[in-house]
DNA sequence: CTGAAAGCGCTAACAG
DNA sequence: CTGTTAGCGCTTTCAG
């Protein structure tokens, strides 16, 4: 680290008035030119643009938003950025918002309800044009804030619950149930579940409940479970798989709450020489891109993340209220479920 | 007895005046209470808080920022969110900013200079308290904007260049050079490079240049190269490795521009039965968490991402100018470089 | 087509 | 401790 030299001049940011004076055009007309609003003669327009560019003027949106009561921001509240799933939803949102002048602003809750409340409060204090947030489980205070906000609110990813306003996602309960049916149909009988311990991961929990429901319908119950928290998911997948199979060696199917731990489990099983999928079947959830590079294709279910983002953005754009969209995830059996 | 229906959604958001009227306290004092500023008697404070909570008041930061000329936002501009590296830098930034009242706002450039310019322009229009951006290569217009902004600007990740203001990172050229030295010292002689084709990935390019410089010092040159763009990095790593070894079978070391393609290459080599690291050495870059779960530990270099984020945030917090911090990445030889 | 006046909702700076 | 008075930099509205 070097010594900081004398701090360079931090001048006052330029204002519309500076551009007005430099161009000899009234502030009002400068404003019109810069916003492309109303009719302005070509010569005037050019003089203004030249002055603005020459000075390096950047408009002050704070003042603009206050005066116009309009903000081009959409709040997007998600639990985490280290789980690839959320950047993908974001990509879908950006895709739609891209050329509309609206701009997503991301807030991260780290799967904590208290943080979610704070993050949403902060967001709303900037008076965004809409809110998109992951999940349907929120504190009473959060729901109240959202209801009062007076802008479109879209809860995404999960449709097992009652939304504040609009909702776009899949039913994770039904996803788990569909997986149970596929597992049973493939002839597996001793099923284990491996997942996150985080009590706030409602979607993983719902998938497990759906799985149990589906197994129950076939007269089966979960034979064993294994939970984890933190660390490298790929490494955890290995450890957990070793642990659950060590404890309950006769399991013939492992359902992972996400693809990353599933991938770890798959690598471990292949190294150990397990006969996958004959002796042992495996499945994850999410259809992450990484699966493309594994030695064998893990069974999974695509959660329609991009599409969810697109739909949610569309609702905000159209200023719709009370819309509910339930998408259907597709099962991708890959190479780790027996074919009958 | 019938429940009174919940209050209907409010069209006009509440203002300080509403809280003032509901509590019978002047707007100014309400403002003081809500900001925890100046002395206010306990009874008054309580009346205000009660009214604010009861009404569900959320302050309008747009007005607040305009009046106070202070914005609690720090712009963070990164190329991508799907590359884990950046969320990790972000985590370091958040860690420091967490309890300071400052809040990071993320912008994504997708490795495109034009988009970077737009994103930064948008950011600056909100008059943030600081800007942290990845890389030191920016368009002249971008640099001009940044210089005019009048707030701390910290360019991160890379120190091979001239910063607009402050700079925190590692020298990627030197990282490549250090890797070359390690490779040569381990006795490898026929080295191949595998990396991104993106012309905007300056850091990967600098590592390659550093590598070549280091090899040259030992009288060696790069024996072959292979580039890719898009798709699953893990899968690409496999394909590229197959391609380069198909073309130049006598290569004895592969240097990957990032760990994800390196991991793909490693998996492929192990499946093909290559003798790693004796017959063929491998190395990546970044030390991503995923490496923990692979069958063998890929050699890599830790790019100090979290620390970079922390330092950058610290500079913004302290409103410092012209600070330069060069961190030194540590080589982690793992299991894929011969030991001599 | 262009300009002048009146705020947007809040806070700095003073008075009391 | 509490209230009053001016704006913050821009846009809306309404005249020319």
XYZ file of C-alpha atoms (C1' of nucleotides) in Angstrom, chain A residues 57-65 72-73 103 126, chain B residues 71 73 118-128 131 145 149, chain D residues 9-10:
31
model
C -22.890 16.387 -17.263
C -24.643 13.473 -15.569
C -28.266 14.225 -14.651
C -29.304 14.006 -11.035
C -31.980 11.336 -10.894
C -32.646 12.012 -7.281
C -33.945 15.436 -8.113
C -35.605 14.108 -11.229
C -37.389 11.343 -9.389
C -37.065 3.626 -13.027
C -35.990 1.027 -10.464
C -33.601 -1.255 -14.070
C -36.364 4.502 -2.823
C -26.763 9.050 -0.497
C -25.336 3.883 -1.850
C -24.202 2.953 -19.563
C -24.234 1.175 -16.235
C -21.802 3.639 -14.691
C -23.705 6.587 -16.111
C -26.900 5.250 -14.537
C -25.135 4.649 -11.254
C -23.639 8.107 -11.138
C -27.002 9.635 -11.868
C -28.014 8.421 -8.395
C -25.050 10.240 -6.888
C -23.635 7.309 -4.904
C -17.907 3.506 -6.974
C -17.241 10.407 -15.894
C -17.946 12.105 -10.093
C -32.031 19.928 -8.625
C -35.235 18.728 -11.277
